[in-house]
Tab-separated table of C-alpha atoms in Angstrom:
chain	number	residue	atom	x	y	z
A	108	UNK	CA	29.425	-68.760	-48.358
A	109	UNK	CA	31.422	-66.235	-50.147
A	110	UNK	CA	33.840	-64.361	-47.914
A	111	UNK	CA	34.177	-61.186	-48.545
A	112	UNK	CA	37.667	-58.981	-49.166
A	113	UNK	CA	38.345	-56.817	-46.264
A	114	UNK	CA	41.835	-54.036	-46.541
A	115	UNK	CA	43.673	-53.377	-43.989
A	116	UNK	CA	46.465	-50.881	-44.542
A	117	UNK	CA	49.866	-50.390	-42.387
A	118	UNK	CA	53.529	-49.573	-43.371
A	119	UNK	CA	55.030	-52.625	-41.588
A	120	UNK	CA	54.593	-55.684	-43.811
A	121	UNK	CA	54.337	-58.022	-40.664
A	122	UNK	CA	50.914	-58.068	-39.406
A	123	UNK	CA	49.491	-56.833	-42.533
A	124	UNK	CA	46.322	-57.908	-43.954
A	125	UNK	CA	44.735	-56.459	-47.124
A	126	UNK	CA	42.135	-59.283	-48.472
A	127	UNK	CA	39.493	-58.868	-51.010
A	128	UNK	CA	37.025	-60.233	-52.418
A	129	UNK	CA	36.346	-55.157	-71.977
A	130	UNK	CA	39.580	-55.738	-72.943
A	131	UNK	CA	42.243	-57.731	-71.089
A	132	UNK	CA	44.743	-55.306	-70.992
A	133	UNK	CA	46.862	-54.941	-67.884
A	134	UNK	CA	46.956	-52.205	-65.376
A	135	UNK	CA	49.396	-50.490	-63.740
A	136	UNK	CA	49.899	-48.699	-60.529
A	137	UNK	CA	50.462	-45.188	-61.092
A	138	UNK	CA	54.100	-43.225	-59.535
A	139	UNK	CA	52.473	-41.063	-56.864
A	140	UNK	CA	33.302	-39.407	-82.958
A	141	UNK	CA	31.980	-37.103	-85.223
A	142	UNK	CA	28.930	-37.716	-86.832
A	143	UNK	CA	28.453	-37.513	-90.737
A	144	UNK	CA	25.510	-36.841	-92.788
A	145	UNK	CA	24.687	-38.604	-95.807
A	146	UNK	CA	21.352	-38.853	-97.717
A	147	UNK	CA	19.096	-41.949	-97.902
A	148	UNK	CA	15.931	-42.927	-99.903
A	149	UNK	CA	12.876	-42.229	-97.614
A	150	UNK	CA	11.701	-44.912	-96.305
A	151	UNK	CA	8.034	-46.134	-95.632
A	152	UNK	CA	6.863	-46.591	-92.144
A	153	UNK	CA	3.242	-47.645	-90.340
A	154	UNK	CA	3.666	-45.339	-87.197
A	155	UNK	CA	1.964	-48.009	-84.101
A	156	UNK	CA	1.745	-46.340	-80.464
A	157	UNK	CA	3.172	-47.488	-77.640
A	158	UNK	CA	2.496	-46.606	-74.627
A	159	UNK	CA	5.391	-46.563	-71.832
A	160	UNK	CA	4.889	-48.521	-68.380
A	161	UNK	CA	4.329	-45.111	-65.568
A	162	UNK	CA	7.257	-45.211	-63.401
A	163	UNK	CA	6.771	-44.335	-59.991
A	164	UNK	CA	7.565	-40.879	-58.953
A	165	UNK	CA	8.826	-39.903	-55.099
A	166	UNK	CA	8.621	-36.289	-53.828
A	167	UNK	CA	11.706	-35.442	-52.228
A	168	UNK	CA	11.323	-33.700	-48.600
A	169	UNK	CA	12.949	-34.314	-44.960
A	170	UNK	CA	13.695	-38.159	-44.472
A	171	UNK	CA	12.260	-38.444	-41.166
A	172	UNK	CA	8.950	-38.141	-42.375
A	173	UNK	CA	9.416	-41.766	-43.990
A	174	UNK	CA	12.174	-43.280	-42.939
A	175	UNK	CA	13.382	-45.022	-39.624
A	176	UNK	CA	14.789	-42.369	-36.972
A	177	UNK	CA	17.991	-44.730	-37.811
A	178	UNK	CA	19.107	-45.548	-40.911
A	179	UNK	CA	21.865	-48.243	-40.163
A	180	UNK	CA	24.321	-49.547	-43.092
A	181	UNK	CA	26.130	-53.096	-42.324
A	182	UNK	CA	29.498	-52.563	-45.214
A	183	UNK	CA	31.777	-55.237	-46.178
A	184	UNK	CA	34.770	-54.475	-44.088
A	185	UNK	CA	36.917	-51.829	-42.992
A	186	UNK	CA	36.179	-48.376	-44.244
A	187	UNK	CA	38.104	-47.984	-47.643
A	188	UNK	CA	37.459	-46.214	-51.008
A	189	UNK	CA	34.131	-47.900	-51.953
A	190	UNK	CA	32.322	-46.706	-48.723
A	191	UNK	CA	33.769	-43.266	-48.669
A	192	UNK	CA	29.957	-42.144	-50.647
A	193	UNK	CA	28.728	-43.637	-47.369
A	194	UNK	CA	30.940	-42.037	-44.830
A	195	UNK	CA	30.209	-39.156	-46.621
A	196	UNK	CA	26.770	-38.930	-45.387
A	197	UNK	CA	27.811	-38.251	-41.803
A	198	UNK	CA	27.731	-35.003	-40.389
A	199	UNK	CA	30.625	-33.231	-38.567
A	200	UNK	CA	31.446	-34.805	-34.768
A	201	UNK	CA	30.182	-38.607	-35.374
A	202	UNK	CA	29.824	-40.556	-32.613
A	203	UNK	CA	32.245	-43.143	-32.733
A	204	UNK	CA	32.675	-46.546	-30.981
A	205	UNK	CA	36.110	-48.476	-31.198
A	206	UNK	CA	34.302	-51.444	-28.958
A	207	UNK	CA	31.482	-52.071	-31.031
A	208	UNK	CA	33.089	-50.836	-34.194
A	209	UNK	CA	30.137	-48.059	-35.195
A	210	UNK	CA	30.075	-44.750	-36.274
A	211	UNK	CA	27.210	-42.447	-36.443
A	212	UNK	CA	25.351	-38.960	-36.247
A	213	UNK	CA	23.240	-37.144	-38.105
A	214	UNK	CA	22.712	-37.568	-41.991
A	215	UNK	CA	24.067	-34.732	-43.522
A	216	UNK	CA	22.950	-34.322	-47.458
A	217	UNK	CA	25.703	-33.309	-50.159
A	218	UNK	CA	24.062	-30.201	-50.279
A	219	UNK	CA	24.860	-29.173	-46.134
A	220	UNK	CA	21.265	-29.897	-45.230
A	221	UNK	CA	21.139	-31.781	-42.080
A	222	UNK	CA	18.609	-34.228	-41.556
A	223	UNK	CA	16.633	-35.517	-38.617
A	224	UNK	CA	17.415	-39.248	-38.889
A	225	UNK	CA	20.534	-41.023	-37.657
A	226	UNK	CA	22.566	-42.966	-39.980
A	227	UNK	CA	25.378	-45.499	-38.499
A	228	UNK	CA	27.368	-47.509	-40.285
A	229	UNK	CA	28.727	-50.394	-38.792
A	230	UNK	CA	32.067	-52.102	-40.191
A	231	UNK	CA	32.709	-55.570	-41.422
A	232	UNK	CA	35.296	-57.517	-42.290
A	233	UNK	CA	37.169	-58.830	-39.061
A	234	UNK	CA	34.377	-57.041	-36.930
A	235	UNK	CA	31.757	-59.461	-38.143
A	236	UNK	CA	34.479	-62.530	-38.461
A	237	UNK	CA	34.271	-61.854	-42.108
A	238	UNK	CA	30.784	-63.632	-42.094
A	239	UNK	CA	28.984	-61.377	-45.564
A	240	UNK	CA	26.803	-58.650	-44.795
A	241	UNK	CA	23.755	-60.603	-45.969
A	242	UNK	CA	24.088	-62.967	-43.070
A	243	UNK	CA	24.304	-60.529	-41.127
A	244	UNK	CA	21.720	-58.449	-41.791
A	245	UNK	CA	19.717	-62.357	-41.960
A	246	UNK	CA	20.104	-61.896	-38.008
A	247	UNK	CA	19.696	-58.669	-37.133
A	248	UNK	CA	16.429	-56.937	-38.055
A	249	UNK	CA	17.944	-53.358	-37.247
A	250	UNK	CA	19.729	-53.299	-40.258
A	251	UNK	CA	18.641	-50.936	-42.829
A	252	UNK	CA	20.620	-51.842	-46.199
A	253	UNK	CA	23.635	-54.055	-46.481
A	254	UNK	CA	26.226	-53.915	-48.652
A	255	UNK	CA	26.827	-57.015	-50.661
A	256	UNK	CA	28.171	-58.170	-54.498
A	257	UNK	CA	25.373	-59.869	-57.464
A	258	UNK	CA	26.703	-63.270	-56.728
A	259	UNK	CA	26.141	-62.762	-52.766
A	260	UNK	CA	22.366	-61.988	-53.550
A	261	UNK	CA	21.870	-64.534	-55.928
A	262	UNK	CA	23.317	-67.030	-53.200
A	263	UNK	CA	20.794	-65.626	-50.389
A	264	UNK	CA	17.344	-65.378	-52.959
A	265	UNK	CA	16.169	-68.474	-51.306
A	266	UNK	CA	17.096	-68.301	-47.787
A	267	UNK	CA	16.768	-64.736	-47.250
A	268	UNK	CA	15.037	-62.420	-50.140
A	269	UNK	CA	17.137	-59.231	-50.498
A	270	UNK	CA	17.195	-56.041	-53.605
A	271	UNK	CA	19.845	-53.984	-54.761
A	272	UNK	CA	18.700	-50.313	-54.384
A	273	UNK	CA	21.812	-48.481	-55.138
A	274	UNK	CA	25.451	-49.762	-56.114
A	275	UNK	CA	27.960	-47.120	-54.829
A	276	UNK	CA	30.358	-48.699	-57.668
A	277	UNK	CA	30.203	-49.685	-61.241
A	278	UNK	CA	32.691	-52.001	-61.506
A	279	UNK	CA	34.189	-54.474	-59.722
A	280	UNK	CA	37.512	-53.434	-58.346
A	281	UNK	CA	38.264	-57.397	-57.477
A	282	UNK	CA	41.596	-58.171	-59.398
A	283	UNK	CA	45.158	-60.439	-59.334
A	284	UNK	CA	48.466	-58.518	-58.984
A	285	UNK	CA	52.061	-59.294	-60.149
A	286	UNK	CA	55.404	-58.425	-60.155
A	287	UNK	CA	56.081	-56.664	-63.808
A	288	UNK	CA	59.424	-57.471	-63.188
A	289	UNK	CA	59.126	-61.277	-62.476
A	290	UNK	CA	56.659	-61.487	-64.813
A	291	UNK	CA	57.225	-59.168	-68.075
A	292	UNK	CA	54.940	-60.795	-70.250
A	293	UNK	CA	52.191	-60.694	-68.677
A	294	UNK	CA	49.709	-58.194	-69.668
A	295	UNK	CA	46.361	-60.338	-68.855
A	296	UNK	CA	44.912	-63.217	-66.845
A	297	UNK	CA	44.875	-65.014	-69.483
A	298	UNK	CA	48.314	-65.081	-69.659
A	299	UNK	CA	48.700	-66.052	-66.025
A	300	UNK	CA	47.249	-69.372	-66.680
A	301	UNK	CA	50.019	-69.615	-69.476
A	302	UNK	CA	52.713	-68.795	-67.108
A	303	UNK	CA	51.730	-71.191	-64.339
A	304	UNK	CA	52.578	-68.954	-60.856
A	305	UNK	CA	51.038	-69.948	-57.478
A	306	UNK	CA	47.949	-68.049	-57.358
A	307	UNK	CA	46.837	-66.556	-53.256
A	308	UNK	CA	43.461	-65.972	-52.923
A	309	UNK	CA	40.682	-65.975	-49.901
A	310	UNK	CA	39.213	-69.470	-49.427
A	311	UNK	CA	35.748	-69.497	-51.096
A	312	UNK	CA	36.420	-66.451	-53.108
A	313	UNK	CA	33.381	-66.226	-55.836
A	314	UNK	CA	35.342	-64.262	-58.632
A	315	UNK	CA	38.215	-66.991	-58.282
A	316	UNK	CA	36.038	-69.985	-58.657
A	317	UNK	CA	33.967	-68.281	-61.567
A	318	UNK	CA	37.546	-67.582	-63.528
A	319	UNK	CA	38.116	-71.176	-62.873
A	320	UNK	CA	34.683	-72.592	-64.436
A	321	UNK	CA	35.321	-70.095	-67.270
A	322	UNK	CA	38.588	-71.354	-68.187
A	323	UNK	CA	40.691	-68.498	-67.106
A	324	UNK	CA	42.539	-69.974	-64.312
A	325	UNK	CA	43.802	-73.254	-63.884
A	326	UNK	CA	42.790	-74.821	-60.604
A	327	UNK	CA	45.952	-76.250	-60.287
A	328	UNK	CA	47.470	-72.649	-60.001
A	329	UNK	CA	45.524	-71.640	-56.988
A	330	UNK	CA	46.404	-71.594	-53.230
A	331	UNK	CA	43.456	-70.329	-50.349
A	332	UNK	CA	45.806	-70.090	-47.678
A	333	UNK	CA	45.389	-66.542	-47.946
A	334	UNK	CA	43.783	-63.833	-45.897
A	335	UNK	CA	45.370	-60.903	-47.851
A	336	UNK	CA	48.743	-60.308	-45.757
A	337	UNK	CA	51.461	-59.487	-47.896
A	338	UNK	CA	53.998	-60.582	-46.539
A	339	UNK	CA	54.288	-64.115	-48.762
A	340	UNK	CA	54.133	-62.370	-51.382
A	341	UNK	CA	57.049	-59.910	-50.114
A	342	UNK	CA	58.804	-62.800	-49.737
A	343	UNK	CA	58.553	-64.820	-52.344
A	344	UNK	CA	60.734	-61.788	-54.207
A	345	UNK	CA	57.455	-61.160	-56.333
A	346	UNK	CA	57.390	-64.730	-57.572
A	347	UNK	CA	53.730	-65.186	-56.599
A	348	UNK	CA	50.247	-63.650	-57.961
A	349	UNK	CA	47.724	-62.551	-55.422
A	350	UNK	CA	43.993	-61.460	-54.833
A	351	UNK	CA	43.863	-57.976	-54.232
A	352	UNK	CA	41.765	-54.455	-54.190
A	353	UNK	CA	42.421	-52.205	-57.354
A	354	UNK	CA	41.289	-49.461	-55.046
A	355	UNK	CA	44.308	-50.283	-52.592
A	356	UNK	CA	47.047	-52.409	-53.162
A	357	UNK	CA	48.018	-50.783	-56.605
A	358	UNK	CA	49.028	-47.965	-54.308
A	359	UNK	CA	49.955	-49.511	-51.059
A	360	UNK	CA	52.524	-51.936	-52.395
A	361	UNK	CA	54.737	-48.960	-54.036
A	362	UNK	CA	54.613	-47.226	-50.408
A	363	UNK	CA	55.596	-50.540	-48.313
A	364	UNK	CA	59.639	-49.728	-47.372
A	365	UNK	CA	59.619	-53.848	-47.576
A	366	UNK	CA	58.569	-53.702	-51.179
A	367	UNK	CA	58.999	-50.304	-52.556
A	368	UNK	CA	57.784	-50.986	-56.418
A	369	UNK	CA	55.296	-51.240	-59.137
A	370	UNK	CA	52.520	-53.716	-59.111
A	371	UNK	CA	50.757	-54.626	-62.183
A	372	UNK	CA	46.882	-55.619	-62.039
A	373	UNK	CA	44.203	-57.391	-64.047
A	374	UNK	CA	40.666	-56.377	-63.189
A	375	UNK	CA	38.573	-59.984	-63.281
A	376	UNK	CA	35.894	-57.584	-64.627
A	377	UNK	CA	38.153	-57.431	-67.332
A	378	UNK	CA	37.206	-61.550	-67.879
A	379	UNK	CA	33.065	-61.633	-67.085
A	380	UNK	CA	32.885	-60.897	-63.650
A	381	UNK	CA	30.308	-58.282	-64.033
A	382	UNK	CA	29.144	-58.358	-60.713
A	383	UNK	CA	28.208	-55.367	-58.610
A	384	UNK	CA	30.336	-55.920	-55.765
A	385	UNK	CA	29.413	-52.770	-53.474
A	386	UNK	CA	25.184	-52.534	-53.934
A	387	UNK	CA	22.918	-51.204	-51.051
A	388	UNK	CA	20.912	-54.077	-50.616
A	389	UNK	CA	16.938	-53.824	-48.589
A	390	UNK	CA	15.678	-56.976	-47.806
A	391	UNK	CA	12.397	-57.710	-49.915
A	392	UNK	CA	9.466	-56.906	-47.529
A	393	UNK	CA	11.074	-53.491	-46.807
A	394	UNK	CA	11.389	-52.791	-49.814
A	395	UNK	CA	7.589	-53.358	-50.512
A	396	UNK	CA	6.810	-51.645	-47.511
A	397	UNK	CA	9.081	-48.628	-46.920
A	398	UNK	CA	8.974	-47.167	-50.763
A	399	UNK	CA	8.743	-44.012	-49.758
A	400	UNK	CA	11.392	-43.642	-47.836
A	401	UNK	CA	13.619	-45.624	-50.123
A	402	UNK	CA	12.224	-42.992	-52.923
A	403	UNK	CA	14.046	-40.140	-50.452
A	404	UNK	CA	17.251	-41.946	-49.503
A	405	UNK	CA	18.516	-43.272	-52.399
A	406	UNK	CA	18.672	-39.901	-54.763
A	407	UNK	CA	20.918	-39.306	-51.770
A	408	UNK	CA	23.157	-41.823	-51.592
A	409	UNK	CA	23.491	-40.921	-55.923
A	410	UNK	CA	24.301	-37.427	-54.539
A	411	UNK	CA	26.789	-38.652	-52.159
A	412	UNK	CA	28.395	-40.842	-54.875
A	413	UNK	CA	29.008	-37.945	-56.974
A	414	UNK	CA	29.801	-35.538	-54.193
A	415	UNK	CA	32.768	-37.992	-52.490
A	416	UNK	CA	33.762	-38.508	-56.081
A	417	UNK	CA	34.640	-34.692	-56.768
A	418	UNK	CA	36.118	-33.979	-53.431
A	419	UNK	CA	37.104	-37.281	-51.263
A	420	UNK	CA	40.099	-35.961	-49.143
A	421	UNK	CA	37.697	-34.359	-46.130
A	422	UNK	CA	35.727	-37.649	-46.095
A	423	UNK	CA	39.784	-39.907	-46.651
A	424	UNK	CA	40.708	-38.173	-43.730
A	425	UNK	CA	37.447	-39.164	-41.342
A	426	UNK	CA	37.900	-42.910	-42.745
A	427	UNK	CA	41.364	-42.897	-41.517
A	428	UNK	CA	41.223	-41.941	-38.519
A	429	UNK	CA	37.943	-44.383	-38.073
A	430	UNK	CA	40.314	-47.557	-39.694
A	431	UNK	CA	43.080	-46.884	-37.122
A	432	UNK	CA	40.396	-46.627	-34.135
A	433	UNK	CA	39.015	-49.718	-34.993
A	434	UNK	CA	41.822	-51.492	-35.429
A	435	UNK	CA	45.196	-49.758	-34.105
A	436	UNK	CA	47.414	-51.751	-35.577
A	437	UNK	CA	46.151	-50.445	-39.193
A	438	UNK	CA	47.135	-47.332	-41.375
A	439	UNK	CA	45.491	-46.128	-44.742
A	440	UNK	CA	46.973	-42.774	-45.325
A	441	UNK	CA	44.533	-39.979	-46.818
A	442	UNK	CA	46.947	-39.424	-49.558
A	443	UNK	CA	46.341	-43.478	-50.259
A	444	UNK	CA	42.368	-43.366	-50.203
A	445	UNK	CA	42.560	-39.981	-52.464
A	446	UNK	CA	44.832	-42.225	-55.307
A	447	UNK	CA	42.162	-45.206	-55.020
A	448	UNK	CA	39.532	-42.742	-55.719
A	449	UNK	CA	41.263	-41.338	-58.965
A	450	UNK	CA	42.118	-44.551	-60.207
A	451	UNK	CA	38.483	-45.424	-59.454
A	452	UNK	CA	37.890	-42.800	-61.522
A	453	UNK	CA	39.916	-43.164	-64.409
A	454	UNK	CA	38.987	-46.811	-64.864
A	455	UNK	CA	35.476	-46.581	-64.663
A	456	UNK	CA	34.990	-48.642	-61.380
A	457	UNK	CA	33.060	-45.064	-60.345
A	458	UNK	CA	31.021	-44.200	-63.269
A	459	UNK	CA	27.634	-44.078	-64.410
A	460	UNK	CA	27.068	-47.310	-66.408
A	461	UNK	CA	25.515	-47.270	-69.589
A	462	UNK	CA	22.912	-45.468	-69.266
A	463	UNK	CA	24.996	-42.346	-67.291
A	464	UNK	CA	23.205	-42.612	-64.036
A	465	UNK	CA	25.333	-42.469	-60.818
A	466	UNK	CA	23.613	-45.654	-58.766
A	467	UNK	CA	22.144	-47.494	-61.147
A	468	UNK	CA	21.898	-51.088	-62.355
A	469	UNK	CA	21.951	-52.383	-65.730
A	470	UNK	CA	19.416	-55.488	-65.305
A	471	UNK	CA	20.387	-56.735	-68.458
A	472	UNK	CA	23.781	-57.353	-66.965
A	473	UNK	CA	22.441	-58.526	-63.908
A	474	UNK	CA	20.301	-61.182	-65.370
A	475	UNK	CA	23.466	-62.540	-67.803
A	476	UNK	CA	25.823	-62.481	-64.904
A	477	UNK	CA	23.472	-64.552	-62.862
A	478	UNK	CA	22.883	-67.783	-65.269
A	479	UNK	CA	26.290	-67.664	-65.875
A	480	UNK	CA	26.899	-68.372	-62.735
A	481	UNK	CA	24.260	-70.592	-62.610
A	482	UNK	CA	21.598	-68.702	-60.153
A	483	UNK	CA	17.778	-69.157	-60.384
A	484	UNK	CA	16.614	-65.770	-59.987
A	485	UNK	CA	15.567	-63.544	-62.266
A	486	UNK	CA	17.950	-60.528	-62.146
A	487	UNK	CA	14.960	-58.069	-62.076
A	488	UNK	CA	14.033	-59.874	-58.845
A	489	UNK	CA	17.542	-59.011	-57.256
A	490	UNK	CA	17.789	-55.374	-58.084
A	491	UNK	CA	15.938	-52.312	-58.809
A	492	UNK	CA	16.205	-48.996	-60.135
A	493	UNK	CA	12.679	-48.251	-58.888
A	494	UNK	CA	13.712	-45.510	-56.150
A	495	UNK	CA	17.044	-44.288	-58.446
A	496	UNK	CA	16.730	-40.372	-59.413
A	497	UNK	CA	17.595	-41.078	-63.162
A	498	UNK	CA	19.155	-37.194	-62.837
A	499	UNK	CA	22.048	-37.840	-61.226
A	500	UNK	CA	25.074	-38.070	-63.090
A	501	UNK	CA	28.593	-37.983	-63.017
């Protein structure tokens, strides 16, 4: 079972817990072609049509027409930066309970329009003992979509039959962080095999074990005795590497009076993880039988994307609040959450893919992640971009 990363933010460095789940070029935390025309010979050409498989259209109109009165959304963990397109959706006043660790109300569209369907998004993480939202959503037929990584849904195809709808992110911002003064030379992870520091990372962590069968870590390296407190590393006077959240600890570490500097980063995208760590995931019979209203909701969640994108703070500040309700020994500052959605930004971990679309999934990239790693599903079997409104863009 893969256990997901969870982030939980708070100035004091006891009691902390912040777990996770192209080129190799490091990254650091920040301090608070034009065409030409030439001729060519004509060439000769036997023009053959070809006629395009129909893709299915949805009419957009009011979501409780076609979709349950509740839409409910199991996430990974604790609010943070990848859910913020999902927090987003919620209306002003949400209900919210610290008991049961919910929050819901109306849906409200990117647009203002409020609609007449509930959505409630339920937390993970500690909330669900860090079991993955799959399993969760495996026993508990209420659950609309689940968040959940490639690797998570390859795992389940057998047991439990789930699709990728929507990914809110493009990316994966899974990574290993070090001290750039401990360790100068290292601009890669590559290189951290080379140099031979304890690695800390969550016990059954997929992205660790796949940079391990792919020769970029050295098993030897690697400690699971980890559940993302910082406070080893703290201590060890930056002498280890651990797992970590490019969305969060590139910016919490700098804050932390116990720490109070730099932290340089390696994105395991960076090395083949290609996995899309933060889709919406239906399980298979609803998403056979509820097209409709996945043809209304998803265009959007692609809305929501882009709107949280362009303006996070309002939605920062409701996911702060919520992560220090639900747990009151946390803290992620506003001002935090706004610099993980920047970097998210500037990095490409929100972004459109390759073909520009907010949402969507490349199934090319799907279906070469999965036999690397070895699954035996078909990658158009685990996602779709059936229901995603090819208009949206960032």
């Amino acid at each position: 079972m893969v256990i997901r990363r969870c982030a939980v933010l708070i100035v004091a460095v006891s009691g902390l817990v912040s777990c996770s789940g192209g080129n190799d070029a490091v990254q650091s935390a920040p301090d608070s072609s034009s065409a030409t025309s030439t001729s060519t010979p004509a060439v000769d050409f036997t023009e053959v049509e070809t006629t395009l498989p129909e893709r299915e259209t949805f009419t957009d109109g009011p979501l409780a027409e076609v979709c349950p009165a509740t839409i409910t959304l199991q996430i990974d963990d604790l609010p943070s930066v990848e859910h913020g397109p999902l927090f987003r959706l919620l209306g002003d006043d949400p209900s919210v309970d610290g008991a049961t660790q919910v929050i819901s109300g109306p849906l409200r569209r990117s647009d203002g329009t409020v609609e007449d369907v509930i959505v409630e998004i339920r937390a993970g993480g500690p909330a669900v003992e860090f079991r993955n939202p799959i399993d969760v959503m495996s026993a508990d037929p209420t659950i609309t979509l689940a968040e959940a990584s490639t690797d998570e849904l390859a795992d389940a195809a057998d047991t439990f039959p789930t699709v990728g709808v929507v990914t809110l992110t493009d990316i994966s911002h899974q990574m290993l962080m070090w001290d750039p003064a401990t360790y100068p030379d290292v601009t890669s992870l590559d290189d951290l095999a080379a140099t031979g520091p304890e690695i800390r990372h969550l016990p059954d962590e997929g992205f660790i074990s796949f940079l391990v069968e792919q020769g970029v870590l050295d098993s030897d390296d690697l400690d699971d005795d980890f559940f993302g407190e910082p406070a080893a590393f703290v201590a060890s006077g930056g002498s280890l590497v651990q797992q970590g959240d490019a969305l969060v600890e590139p910016f919490l570490f700098p804050s932390l009076p116990q720490w109070s500097a730099p932290i340089d980063y390696a994105l395991a995208a960076e090395s083949g993880w290609t996995s899309y760590d933060d889709s919406l995931v239906v399980t298979s019979e609803f998403a056979d039988e509820q097209r409709s209203c996945l043809g209304r909701l998803v265009p959007v969640i692609q809305e929501s994307i882009v709107a949280y994108v362009v303006d996070p703070s309002p939605t920062n500040e409701l996911m702060a609040s919520v992560r220090e309700l639900f747990n009151p020994l946390t803290r992620a500052a506003p001002e935090l959450l706004d610099q993980g959605v920047a970097s998210g930004v500037a990095t490409g971990i929100f972004g459109g893919g390759p073909d520009g679309v907010v949402g969507s999934f490349d199934v090319d990239r799907v279906a070469s992640f999965v036999d690397t790693i070895g699954g035996a599903t078909a990658g158009d079997d685990l996602v779709t971009n059936d229901f995603v409104d090819l208009a949206v863009t960032l």
